[in-house]
Amino acid sequence: MPETLRDKFKMFFTQMTQASKAAAKIDETCIYQPANMETRKYMDYLLKDNLLEGSGLGNIENFKKFYDAIVNEGKTGVIMMEHFSNTDLPSILYLLEHSGYDWAADMAKRVVAIAGMKLNEASAGVRAFSESFTRVVIYPTRSLDALKGKVSDEEFDEEEKRARKINFAAMRAMDTCKKRGEIILVFPSGTRYRPGKPETKRGLREIDSYLRLFDIMLPVSINGACLHINPDNPEDMLADYVVPSVVRMTASDIVECKSFRNKVLENVPADCEDPKQLTVDAVMKIMEDMHDKVEKELSK
């Protein structure tokens, strides 16, 4: 039986929580959270210890083209990634930083992840790990929907107002990031994929807005993960199992967001009730096809 994250790295939690600076409660004043490099060194240790030989970036030339389009051509860009593990974001940044290319190390520094507020509010340990990376924090629609019927109407109304304030501030922060030449990274599924629960792998319809906000998109598939969800305790992120693995993160060709979205919408059936969901489904299909292709190559 593999060790849980809590058990394997318990010797670090005291140092990490002492170095923690991020807000334990999210509101509209603390949406943009720069990486805490004091806690980051512990994440790097975790990855160095658990990314096995053979881990790396697939189609690295596509990462380079994406970087050049943003830095040299002034385009705005968003990375769309599959989501299997809480080490997905740490892994792609670590692999960029350790690829041996100066441009890749700079690309890693420019990445700003879109993160749900649960990562700040769940626990001190989760917060310390999460704040190792620059983020714009949002209030996920899925989290708000989960409250329906569980709280009073008055409490729900107050929480809905809070969500609007947080997400409005997040949109403004994201716009500022774009203007600075930073790269937004988002997980379209909004949650980690859980085997046997296909709904956790479906893209959220809100992702359609990113296709309207950015010039280009880089879909990235993920094969392998250093953390596996504990099926007996899936909601406790520190209960994830640490599993040394080969991790491959593979970039598709760059996608022009506007033309991609328009092409999907041009072919929407007249009776389609939710065209936005179809655009997101098309994004997920790119990543799934890439994932399956890499999986076959790795199994040879």
PDB file of C-alpha atoms in Angstrom:
ATOM      1  CA  MET A   1       0.000   0.000   0.000  1.00  0.00           C
ATOM      2  CA  PRO A   2       1.511   3.387  -0.995  1.00  0.00           C
ATOM      3  CA  GLU A   3       1.852   6.111   1.618  1.00  0.00           C
ATOM      4  CA  THR A   4      -0.493   9.060   1.736  1.00  0.00           C
ATOM      5  CA  LEU A   5       0.786  12.541   1.096  1.00  0.00           C
ATOM      6  CA  ARG A   6       0.080  13.389   4.727  1.00  0.00           C
ATOM      7  CA  ASP A   7       2.208  10.513   6.000  1.00  0.00           C
ATOM      8  CA  LYS A   8       5.053  10.635   3.488  1.00  0.00           C
ATOM      9  CA  PHE A   9       5.694  14.364   3.865  1.00  0.00           C
ATOM     10  CA  LYS A  10       4.570  14.953   7.433  1.00  0.00           C
ATOM     11  CA  MET A  11       8.083  16.111   8.354  1.00  0.00           C
ATOM     12  CA  PHE A  12       7.603  19.123   6.052  1.00  0.00           C
ATOM     13  CA  PHE A  13       4.124  20.261   7.051  1.00  0.00           C
ATOM     14  CA  THR A  14       5.271  22.275  10.057  1.00  0.00           C
ATOM     15  CA  GLN A  15       7.827  24.193   7.983  1.00  0.00           C
ATOM     16  CA  MET A  16       5.357  24.693   5.159  1.00  0.00           C
ATOM     17  CA  THR A  17       2.533  25.968   7.322  1.00  0.00           C
ATOM     18  CA  GLN A  18       4.927  28.304   9.116  1.00  0.00           C
ATOM     19  CA  ALA A  19       6.000  29.706   5.729  1.00  0.00           C
ATOM     20  CA  SER A  20       2.409  30.005   4.512  1.00  0.00           C
ATOM     21  CA  LYS A  21       1.166  33.498   3.670  1.00  0.00           C
ATOM     22  CA  ALA A  22      -2.006  32.888   1.647  1.00  0.00           C
ATOM     23  CA  ALA A  23      -5.435  33.882   2.902  1.00  0.00           C
ATOM     24  CA  ALA A  24      -7.418  31.156   4.654  1.00  0.00           C
ATOM     25  CA  LYS A  25     -10.691  32.794   3.602  1.00  0.00           C
ATOM     26  CA  ILE A  26     -11.192  34.094   0.070  1.00  0.00           C
ATOM     27  CA  ASP A  27     -12.895  37.350  -0.815  1.00  0.00           C
ATOM     28  CA  GLU A  28     -12.583  39.770  -3.727  1.00  0.00           C
ATOM     29  CA  THR A  29      -9.497  41.469  -2.221  1.00  0.00           C
ATOM     30  CA  CYS A  30      -7.165  38.448  -2.376  1.00  0.00           C
ATOM     31  CA  ILE A  31      -7.850  36.896  -5.766  1.00  0.00           C
ATOM     32  CA  TYR A  32      -4.391  37.154  -7.332  1.00  0.00           C
ATOM     33  CA  GLN A  33      -1.924  35.111  -5.276  1.00  0.00           C
ATOM     34  CA  PRO A  34       1.756  35.131  -6.328  1.00  0.00           C
ATOM     35  CA  ALA A  35       3.740  31.956  -5.787  1.00  0.00           C
ATOM     36  CA  ASN A  36       5.238  31.473  -2.343  1.00  0.00           C
ATOM     37  CA  MET A  37       8.742  30.299  -3.163  1.00  0.00           C
ATOM     38  CA  GLU A  38       9.353  29.230   0.438  1.00  0.00           C
ATOM     39  CA  THR A  39       6.715  26.517   0.190  1.00  0.00           C
ATOM     40  CA  ARG A  40       7.562  25.830  -3.449  1.00  0.00           C
ATOM     41  CA  LYS A  41      10.869  24.175  -2.561  1.00  0.00           C
ATOM     42  CA  TYR A  42       8.992  21.395  -0.774  1.00  0.00           C
ATOM     43  CA  MET A  43       6.836  20.769  -3.830  1.00  0.00           C
ATOM     44  CA  ASP A  44       9.952  20.590  -5.981  1.00  0.00           C
ATOM     45  CA  TYR A  45      11.356  18.005  -3.591  1.00  0.00           C
ATOM     46  CA  LEU A  46       8.203  15.919  -3.930  1.00  0.00           C
ATOM     47  CA  LEU A  47       8.448  16.008  -7.713  1.00  0.00           C
ATOM     48  CA  LYS A  48      12.176  15.351  -7.872  1.00  0.00           C
ATOM     49  CA  ASP A  49      11.616  12.294  -5.709  1.00  0.00           C
ATOM     50  CA  ASN A  50       8.609  10.931  -7.620  1.00  0.00           C
ATOM     51  CA  LEU A  51       8.903  11.861 -11.310  1.00  0.00           C
ATOM     52  CA  LEU A  52      10.556   8.769 -12.726  1.00  0.00           C
ATOM     53  CA  GLU A  53      12.987   8.580 -15.624  1.00  0.00           C
ATOM     54  CA  GLY A  54      11.099   9.019 -18.886  1.00  0.00           C
ATOM     55  CA  SER A  55       8.975  11.876 -17.554  1.00  0.00           C
ATOM     56  CA  GLY A  56       8.925  14.955 -19.741  1.00  0.00           C
ATOM     57  CA  LEU A  57       7.163  17.208 -22.212  1.00  0.00           C
ATOM     58  CA  GLY A  58       5.791  15.744 -25.415  1.00  0.00           C
ATOM     59  CA  ASN A  59       5.790  17.815 -28.614  1.00  0.00           C
ATOM     60  CA  ILE A  60       7.990  20.372 -26.904  1.00  0.00           C
ATOM     61  CA  GLU A  61       8.135  22.336 -30.157  1.00  0.00           C
ATOM     62  CA  ASN A  62       4.448  23.195 -29.654  1.00  0.00           C
ATOM     63  CA  PHE A  63       5.216  24.601 -26.212  1.00  0.00           C
ATOM     64  CA  LYS A  64       7.918  26.738 -27.855  1.00  0.00           C
ATOM     65  CA  LYS A  65       5.594  28.011 -30.600  1.00  0.00           C
ATOM     66  CA  PHE A  66       3.010  28.918 -27.980  1.00  0.00           C
ATOM     67  CA  TYR A  67       5.617  30.749 -25.897  1.00  0.00           C
ATOM     68  CA  ASP A  68       6.924  32.664 -28.928  1.00  0.00           C
ATOM     69  CA  ALA A  69       3.419  33.729 -29.961  1.00  0.00           C
ATOM     70  CA  ILE A  70       2.858  35.291 -26.542  1.00  0.00           C
ATOM     71  CA  VAL A  71       6.290  36.775 -25.867  1.00  0.00           C
ATOM     72  CA  ASN A  72       7.308  37.800 -29.380  1.00  0.00           C
ATOM     73  CA  GLU A  73       3.967  38.365 -31.121  1.00  0.00           C
ATOM     74  CA  GLY A  74       1.986  39.815 -28.219  1.00  0.00           C
ATOM     75  CA  LYS A  75      -0.849  37.293 -28.374  1.00  0.00           C
ATOM     76  CA  THR A  76      -2.831  36.286 -25.323  1.00  0.00           C
ATOM     77  CA  GLY A  77      -2.776  32.595 -24.491  1.00  0.00           C
ATOM     78  CA  VAL A  78      -4.453  29.998 -22.325  1.00  0.00           C
ATOM     79  CA  ILE A  79      -3.272  26.461 -21.564  1.00  0.00           C
ATOM     80  CA  MET A  80      -6.075  23.906 -21.268  1.00  0.00           C
ATOM     81  CA  MET A  81      -5.036  20.756 -19.416  1.00  0.00           C
ATOM     82  CA  GLU A  82      -6.454  17.412 -18.460  1.00  0.00           C
ATOM     83  CA  HIS A  83      -6.765  16.964 -14.717  1.00  0.00           C
ATOM     84  CA  PHE A  84      -5.992  13.715 -12.915  1.00  0.00           C
ATOM     85  CA  SER A  85      -3.931  14.774  -9.906  1.00  0.00           C
ATOM     86  CA  ASN A  86      -3.051  17.640  -7.609  1.00  0.00           C
ATOM     87  CA  THR A  87       0.473  17.364  -9.003  1.00  0.00           C
ATOM     88  CA  ASP A  88      -0.656  18.238 -12.550  1.00  0.00           C
ATOM     89  CA  LEU A  89       0.158  21.940 -12.180  1.00  0.00           C
ATOM     90  CA  PRO A  90       3.369  21.382 -10.172  1.00  0.00           C
ATOM     91  CA  SER A  91       4.519  18.772 -12.698  1.00  0.00           C
ATOM     92  CA  ILE A  92       4.168  20.886 -15.833  1.00  0.00           C
ATOM     93  CA  LEU A  93       6.024  23.788 -14.215  1.00  0.00           C
ATOM     94  CA  TYR A  94       8.746  21.485 -12.898  1.00  0.00           C
ATOM     95  CA  LEU A  95       9.189  19.850 -16.297  1.00  0.00           C
ATOM     96  CA  LEU A  96       9.371  23.230 -18.026  1.00  0.00           C
ATOM     97  CA  GLU A  97      11.899  24.529 -15.507  1.00  0.00           C
ATOM     98  CA  HIS A  98      14.083  21.433 -15.811  1.00  0.00           C
ATOM     99  CA  SER A  99      13.873  20.989 -19.585  1.00  0.00           C
ATOM    100  CA  GLY A 100      17.211  22.702 -20.135  1.00  0.00           C
ATOM    101  CA  TYR A 101      15.741  25.544 -22.208  1.00  0.00           C
ATOM    102  CA  ASP A 102      15.812  29.163 -21.039  1.00  0.00           C
ATOM    103  CA  TRP A 103      12.553  29.928 -22.843  1.00  0.00           C
ATOM    104  CA  ALA A 104      10.820  27.033 -21.056  1.00  0.00           C
ATOM    105  CA  ALA A 105      12.005  28.232 -17.651  1.00  0.00           C
ATOM    106  CA  ASP A 106      10.644  31.686 -18.491  1.00  0.00           C
ATOM    107  CA  MET A 107       7.390  30.158 -19.659  1.00  0.00           C
ATOM    108  CA  ALA A 108       7.001  28.427 -16.297  1.00  0.00           C
ATOM    109  CA  LYS A 109       7.411  31.769 -14.522  1.00  0.00           C
ATOM    110  CA  ARG A 110       4.615  33.279 -16.630  1.00  0.00           C
ATOM    111  CA  VAL A 111       2.010  30.628 -15.845  1.00  0.00           C
ATOM    112  CA  VAL A 112      -0.918  31.717 -13.682  1.00  0.00           C
ATOM    113  CA  ALA A 113      -3.331  28.920 -12.787  1.00  0.00           C
ATOM    114  CA  ILE A 114      -7.051  29.344 -12.291  1.00  0.00           C
ATOM    115  CA  ALA A 115      -7.793  27.685  -8.953  1.00  0.00           C
ATOM    116  CA  GLY A 116     -10.908  27.049  -6.907  1.00  0.00           C
ATOM    117  CA  MET A 117     -11.075  28.670  -3.495  1.00  0.00           C
ATOM    118  CA  LYS A 118     -11.254  25.230  -1.837  1.00  0.00           C
ATOM    119  CA  LEU A 119      -7.483  25.004  -2.180  1.00  0.00           C
ATOM    120  CA  ASN A 120      -7.171  27.975   0.176  1.00  0.00           C
ATOM    121  CA  GLU A 121      -9.995  27.114   2.507  1.00  0.00           C
ATOM    122  CA  ALA A 122      -9.808  23.308   2.856  1.00  0.00           C
ATOM    123  CA  SER A 123      -6.962  23.147   5.387  1.00  0.00           C
ATOM    124  CA  ALA A 124      -3.658  24.748   6.320  1.00  0.00           C
ATOM    125  CA  GLY A 125      -1.747  21.857   4.748  1.00  0.00           C
ATOM    126  CA  VAL A 126      -3.560  22.001   1.394  1.00  0.00           C
ATOM    127  CA  ARG A 127      -3.217  25.788   1.366  1.00  0.00           C
ATOM    128  CA  ALA A 128       0.534  25.615   1.949  1.00  0.00           C
ATOM    129  CA  PHE A 129       0.995  23.234  -0.986  1.00  0.00           C
ATOM    130  CA  SER A 130      -1.314  25.213  -3.261  1.00  0.00           C
ATOM    131  CA  GLU A 131       0.226  28.610  -2.662  1.00  0.00           C
ATOM    132  CA  SER A 132       3.518  27.370  -4.075  1.00  0.00           C
ATOM    133  CA  PHE A 133       2.181  28.436  -7.487  1.00  0.00           C
ATOM    134  CA  THR A 134       0.837  31.717  -8.820  1.00  0.00           C
ATOM    135  CA  ARG A 135      -2.954  31.603  -9.042  1.00  0.00           C
ATOM    136  CA  VAL A 136      -6.102  33.554  -9.717  1.00  0.00           C
ATOM    137  CA  VAL A 137      -8.724  32.201  -7.326  1.00  0.00           C
ATOM    138  CA  ILE A 138     -12.339  31.731  -8.403  1.00  0.00           C
ATOM    139  CA  TYR A 139     -15.589  30.595  -6.822  1.00  0.00           C
ATOM    140  CA  PRO A 140     -16.527  27.553  -8.967  1.00  0.00           C
ATOM    141  CA  THR A 141     -20.130  27.315 -10.095  1.00  0.00           C
ATOM    142  CA  ARG A 142     -20.045  23.649  -9.114  1.00  0.00           C
ATOM    143  CA  SER A 143     -19.267  24.620  -5.500  1.00  0.00           C
ATOM    144  CA  LEU A 144     -22.152  27.083  -5.383  1.00  0.00           C
ATOM    145  CA  ASP A 145     -24.579  24.587  -6.912  1.00  0.00           C
ATOM    146  CA  ALA A 146     -23.573  22.045  -4.265  1.00  0.00           C
ATOM    147  CA  LEU A 147     -24.982  24.348  -1.564  1.00  0.00           C
ATOM    148  CA  LYS A 148     -28.517  24.325  -2.962  1.00  0.00           C
ATOM    149  CA  GLY A 149     -30.864  22.649  -0.521  1.00  0.00           C
ATOM    150  CA  LYS A 150     -28.164  22.378   2.123  1.00  0.00           C
ATOM    151  CA  VAL A 151     -28.407  25.937   3.479  1.00  0.00           C
ATOM    152  CA  SER A 152     -31.261  28.381   3.994  1.00  0.00           C
ATOM    153  CA  ASP A 153     -32.409  30.617   1.134  1.00  0.00           C
ATOM    154  CA  GLU A 154     -30.922  33.633   2.920  1.00  0.00           C
ATOM    155  CA  GLU A 155     -27.559  31.918   3.374  1.00  0.00           C
ATOM    156  CA  PHE A 156     -27.540  30.816  -0.260  1.00  0.00           C
ATOM    157  CA  ASP A 157     -28.300  34.349  -1.443  1.00  0.00           C
ATOM    158  CA  GLU A 158     -25.384  35.686   0.591  1.00  0.00           C
ATOM    159  CA  GLU A 159     -23.068  33.028  -0.771  1.00  0.00           C
ATOM    160  CA  GLU A 160     -24.219  33.796  -4.307  1.00  0.00           C
ATOM    161  CA  LYS A 161     -23.354  37.465  -3.784  1.00  0.00           C
ATOM    162  CA  ARG A 162     -19.941  36.426  -2.485  1.00  0.00           C
ATOM    163  CA  ALA A 163     -19.401  34.249  -5.554  1.00  0.00           C
ATOM    164  CA  ARG A 164     -20.259  37.117  -7.912  1.00  0.00           C
ATOM    165  CA  LYS A 165     -17.825  39.475  -6.190  1.00  0.00           C
ATOM    166  CA  ILE A 166     -15.027  36.907  -6.218  1.00  0.00           C
ATOM    167  CA  ASN A 167     -15.512  35.938  -9.855  1.00  0.00           C
ATOM    168  CA  PHE A 168     -15.811  39.526 -11.042  1.00  0.00           C
ATOM    169  CA  ALA A 169     -12.536  40.334  -9.303  1.00  0.00           C
ATOM    170  CA  ALA A 170     -11.021  37.185 -10.814  1.00  0.00           C
ATOM    171  CA  MET A 171     -11.959  38.280 -14.336  1.00  0.00           C
ATOM    172  CA  ARG A 172     -10.294  41.640 -13.754  1.00  0.00           C
ATOM    173  CA  ALA A 173      -7.188  39.967 -12.351  1.00  0.00           C
ATOM    174  CA  MET A 174      -7.030  37.621 -15.333  1.00  0.00           C
ATOM    175  CA  ASP A 175      -7.252  40.572 -17.720  1.00  0.00           C
ATOM    176  CA  THR A 176      -4.327  42.202 -15.921  1.00  0.00           C
ATOM    177  CA  CYS A 177      -2.343  38.969 -16.237  1.00  0.00           C
ATOM    178  CA  LYS A 178      -2.984  38.893 -19.996  1.00  0.00           C
ATOM    179  CA  LYS A 179      -1.735  42.443 -20.381  1.00  0.00           C
ATOM    180  CA  ARG A 180       1.469  41.534 -18.517  1.00  0.00           C
ATOM    181  CA  GLY A 181       2.182  38.686 -20.913  1.00  0.00           C
ATOM    182  CA  GLU A 182       1.365  36.016 -18.366  1.00  0.00           C
ATOM    183  CA  ILE A 183      -0.135  32.694 -19.421  1.00  0.00           C
ATOM    184  CA  ILE A 184      -3.394  31.515 -17.918  1.00  0.00           C
ATOM    185  CA  LEU A 185      -3.671  27.793 -17.201  1.00  0.00           C
ATOM    186  CA  VAL A 186      -7.061  26.238 -16.613  1.00  0.00           C
ATOM    187  CA  PHE A 187      -8.395  22.721 -16.049  1.00  0.00           C
ATOM    188  CA  PRO A 188     -11.591  22.607 -18.166  1.00  0.00           C
ATOM    189  CA  SER A 189     -13.085  19.768 -16.123  1.00  0.00           C
ATOM    190  CA  GLY A 190     -12.851  21.929 -13.003  1.00  0.00           C
ATOM    191  CA  THR A 191     -12.004  18.878 -10.906  1.00  0.00           C
ATOM    192  CA  ARG A 192      -9.788  15.811 -10.944  1.00  0.00           C
ATOM    193  CA  TYR A 193     -11.043  12.858 -12.965  1.00  0.00           C
ATOM    194  CA  ARG A 194     -12.326  10.053 -10.772  1.00  0.00           C
ATOM    195  CA  PRO A 195     -12.412   6.590 -12.369  1.00  0.00           C
ATOM    196  CA  GLY A 196     -15.964   5.355 -12.701  1.00  0.00           C
ATOM    197  CA  LYS A 197     -17.348   8.902 -12.627  1.00  0.00           C
ATOM    198  CA  PRO A 198     -17.331  10.151 -16.232  1.00  0.00           C
ATOM    199  CA  GLU A 199     -19.048  13.388 -15.227  1.00  0.00           C
ATOM    200  CA  THR A 200     -15.804  14.496 -13.543  1.00  0.00           C
ATOM    201  CA  LYS A 201     -14.051  14.394 -16.912  1.00  0.00           C
ATOM    202  CA  ARG A 202     -16.600  16.514 -18.758  1.00  0.00           C
ATOM    203  CA  GLY A 203     -15.593  20.101 -19.445  1.00  0.00           C
ATOM    204  CA  LEU A 204     -17.534  22.871 -17.737  1.00  0.00           C
ATOM    205  CA  ARG A 205     -19.605  25.058 -20.036  1.00  0.00           C
ATOM    206  CA  GLU A 206     -18.066  28.169 -18.434  1.00  0.00           C
ATOM    207  CA  ILE A 207     -14.838  27.317 -20.256  1.00  0.00           C
ATOM    208  CA  ASP A 208     -16.451  28.654 -23.425  1.00  0.00           C
ATOM    209  CA  SER A 209     -15.765  32.158 -22.089  1.00  0.00           C
ATOM    210  CA  TYR A 210     -12.000  31.510 -22.196  1.00  0.00           C
ATOM    211  CA  LEU A 211     -12.258  30.835 -25.922  1.00  0.00           C
ATOM    212  CA  ARG A 212     -13.703  34.328 -26.301  1.00  0.00           C
ATOM    213  CA  LEU A 213     -11.144  35.993 -24.040  1.00  0.00           C
ATOM    214  CA  PHE A 214      -7.896  34.629 -25.507  1.00  0.00           C
ATOM    215  CA  ASP A 215      -6.214  34.632 -28.899  1.00  0.00           C
ATOM    216  CA  ILE A 216      -4.672  31.164 -28.741  1.00  0.00           C
ATOM    217  CA  MET A 217      -5.033  27.967 -26.771  1.00  0.00           C
ATOM    218  CA  LEU A 218      -2.589  25.153 -26.059  1.00  0.00           C
ATOM    219  CA  PRO A 219      -4.370  21.891 -25.159  1.00  0.00           C
ATOM    220  CA  VAL A 220      -2.174  19.610 -23.030  1.00  0.00           C
ATOM    221  CA  SER A 221      -2.822  15.950 -22.271  1.00  0.00           C
ATOM    222  CA  ILE A 222      -1.448  14.162 -19.208  1.00  0.00           C
ATOM    223  CA  ASN A 223      -0.336  10.553 -18.937  1.00  0.00           C
ATOM    224  CA  GLY A 224       0.740   9.518 -15.458  1.00  0.00           C
ATOM    225  CA  ALA A 225       0.576  11.193 -12.051  1.00  0.00           C
ATOM    226  CA  CYS A 226       2.579  11.229  -8.817  1.00  0.00           C
ATOM    227  CA  LEU A 227      -0.529  11.477  -6.667  1.00  0.00           C
ATOM    228  CA  HIS A 228      -3.493   9.119  -6.908  1.00  0.00           C
ATOM    229  CA  ILE A 229      -6.863   9.908  -5.385  1.00  0.00           C
ATOM    230  CA  ASN A 230      -7.573   7.787  -2.320  1.00  0.00           C
ATOM    231  CA  PRO A 231     -10.888   6.064  -3.153  1.00  0.00           C
ATOM    232  CA  ASP A 232     -11.672   5.701   0.546  1.00  0.00           C
ATOM    233  CA  ASN A 233     -11.199   9.404   1.205  1.00  0.00           C
ATOM    234  CA  PRO A 234     -11.474  11.295  -2.116  1.00  0.00           C
ATOM    235  CA  GLU A 235     -12.316  14.682  -0.610  1.00  0.00           C
ATOM    236  CA  ASP A 236      -9.208  14.848   1.599  1.00  0.00           C
ATOM    237  CA  MET A 237      -6.436  15.960  -0.741  1.00  0.00           C
ATOM    238  CA  LEU A 238      -3.739  15.144   1.808  1.00  0.00           C
ATOM    239  CA  ALA A 239      -4.992  11.551   1.836  1.00  0.00           C
ATOM    240  CA  ASP A 240      -3.925  11.099  -1.798  1.00  0.00           C
ATOM    241  CA  TYR A 241      -1.454   8.268  -2.343  1.00  0.00           C
ATOM    242  CA  VAL A 242       2.091   9.166  -3.384  1.00  0.00           C
ATOM    243  CA  VAL A 243       3.020   6.952  -6.347  1.00  0.00           C
ATOM    244  CA  PRO A 244       6.356   7.439  -8.154  1.00  0.00           C
ATOM    245  CA  SER A 245       5.441   7.549 -11.852  1.00  0.00           C
ATOM    246  CA  VAL A 246       6.484   8.396 -15.377  1.00  0.00           C
ATOM    247  CA  VAL A 247       4.556  11.552 -16.276  1.00  0.00           C
ATOM    248  CA  ARG A 248       4.220  12.753 -19.862  1.00  0.00           C
ATOM    249  CA  MET A 249       2.627  16.103 -20.620  1.00  0.00           C
ATOM    250  CA  THR A 250       1.981  16.493 -24.333  1.00  0.00           C
ATOM    251  CA  ALA A 251       0.998  19.640 -26.212  1.00  0.00           C
ATOM    252  CA  SER A 252      -1.239  19.598 -29.262  1.00  0.00           C
ATOM    253  CA  ASP A 253      -0.866  22.084 -32.077  1.00  0.00           C
ATOM    254  CA  ILE A 254      -1.740  25.664 -31.149  1.00  0.00           C
ATOM    255  CA  VAL A 255      -5.447  26.423 -31.565  1.00  0.00           C
ATOM    256  CA  GLU A 256      -6.721  29.826 -32.707  1.00  0.00           C
ATOM    257  CA  CYS A 257      -9.541  30.355 -30.230  1.00  0.00           C
ATOM    258  CA  LYS A 258     -11.895  32.505 -32.307  1.00  0.00           C
ATOM    259  CA  SER A 259     -11.804  30.422 -35.461  1.00  0.00           C
ATOM    260  CA  PHE A 260     -12.013  27.180 -33.446  1.00  0.00           C
ATOM    261  CA  ARG A 261     -15.077  28.383 -31.565  1.00  0.00           C
ATOM    262  CA  ASN A 262     -16.748  29.722 -34.699  1.00  0.00           C
ATOM    263  CA  LYS A 263     -16.203  26.445 -36.549  1.00  0.00           C
ATOM    264  CA  VAL A 264     -17.842  24.478 -33.738  1.00  0.00           C
ATOM    265  CA  LEU A 265     -20.800  26.853 -33.527  1.00  0.00           C
ATOM    266  CA  GLU A 266     -21.311  26.836 -37.290  1.00  0.00           C
ATOM    267  CA  ASN A 267     -22.110  23.138 -37.068  1.00  0.00           C
ATOM    268  CA  VAL A 268     -24.383  23.267 -34.027  1.00  0.00           C
ATOM    269  CA  PRO A 269     -27.759  21.589 -34.694  1.00  0.00           C
ATOM    270  CA  ALA A 270     -30.718  23.952 -34.687  1.00  0.00           C
ATOM    271  CA  ASP A 271     -32.299  22.140 -31.747  1.00  0.00           C
ATOM    272  CA  CYS A 272     -29.150  22.258 -29.568  1.00  0.00           C
ATOM    273  CA  GLU A 273     -30.045  23.587 -26.118  1.00  0.00           C
ATOM    274  CA  ASP A 274     -26.489  24.438 -25.038  1.00  0.00           C
ATOM    275  CA  PRO A 275     -24.055  25.419 -27.846  1.00  0.00           C
ATOM    276  CA  LYS A 276     -21.444  26.524 -25.292  1.00  0.00           C
ATOM    277  CA  GLN A 277     -21.169  23.003 -23.973  1.00  0.00           C
ATOM    278  CA  LEU A 278     -20.370  21.782 -27.476  1.00  0.00           C
ATOM    279  CA  THR A 279     -17.391  24.131 -27.758  1.00  0.00           C
ATOM    280  CA  VAL A 280     -16.048  22.838 -24.461  1.00  0.00           C
ATOM    281  CA  ASP A 281     -16.660  19.236 -25.496  1.00  0.00           C
ATOM    282  CA  ALA A 282     -14.568  19.931 -28.610  1.00  0.00           C
ATOM    283  CA  VAL A 283     -11.680  21.154 -26.438  1.00  0.00           C
ATOM    284  CA  MET A 284     -11.889  18.048 -24.264  1.00  0.00           C
ATOM    285  CA  LYS A 285     -11.877  15.851 -27.372  1.00  0.00           C
ATOM    286  CA  ILE A 286      -8.523  17.294 -28.497  1.00  0.00           C
ATOM    287  CA  MET A 287      -6.950  16.426 -25.145  1.00  0.00           C
ATOM    288  CA  GLU A 288      -8.569  13.005 -24.946  1.00  0.00           C
ATOM    289  CA  ASP A 289      -7.365  12.056 -28.432  1.00  0.00           C
ATOM    290  CA  MET A 290      -3.843  13.176 -27.566  1.00  0.00           C
ATOM    291  CA  HIS A 291      -3.976  11.283 -24.274  1.00  0.00           C
ATOM    292  CA  ASP A 292      -5.027   8.059 -26.007  1.00  0.00           C
ATOM    293  CA  LYS A 293      -2.326   8.437 -28.643  1.00  0.00           C
ATOM    294  CA  VAL A 294       0.409   8.908 -26.030  1.00  0.00           C
ATOM    295  CA  GLU A 295      -0.949   6.041 -23.929  1.00  0.00           C
ATOM    296  CA  LYS A 296      -0.568   3.688 -26.896  1.00  0.00           C
ATOM    297  CA  GLU A 297       2.972   4.894 -27.530  1.00  0.00           C
ATOM    298  CA  LEU A 298       3.955   4.390 -23.883  1.00  0.00           C
ATOM    299  CA  SER A 299       2.499   0.890 -23.788  1.00  0.00           C
ATOM    300  CA  LYS A 300       4.630  -0.349 -26.706  1.00  0.00           C
TER     301      LYS A 300
END
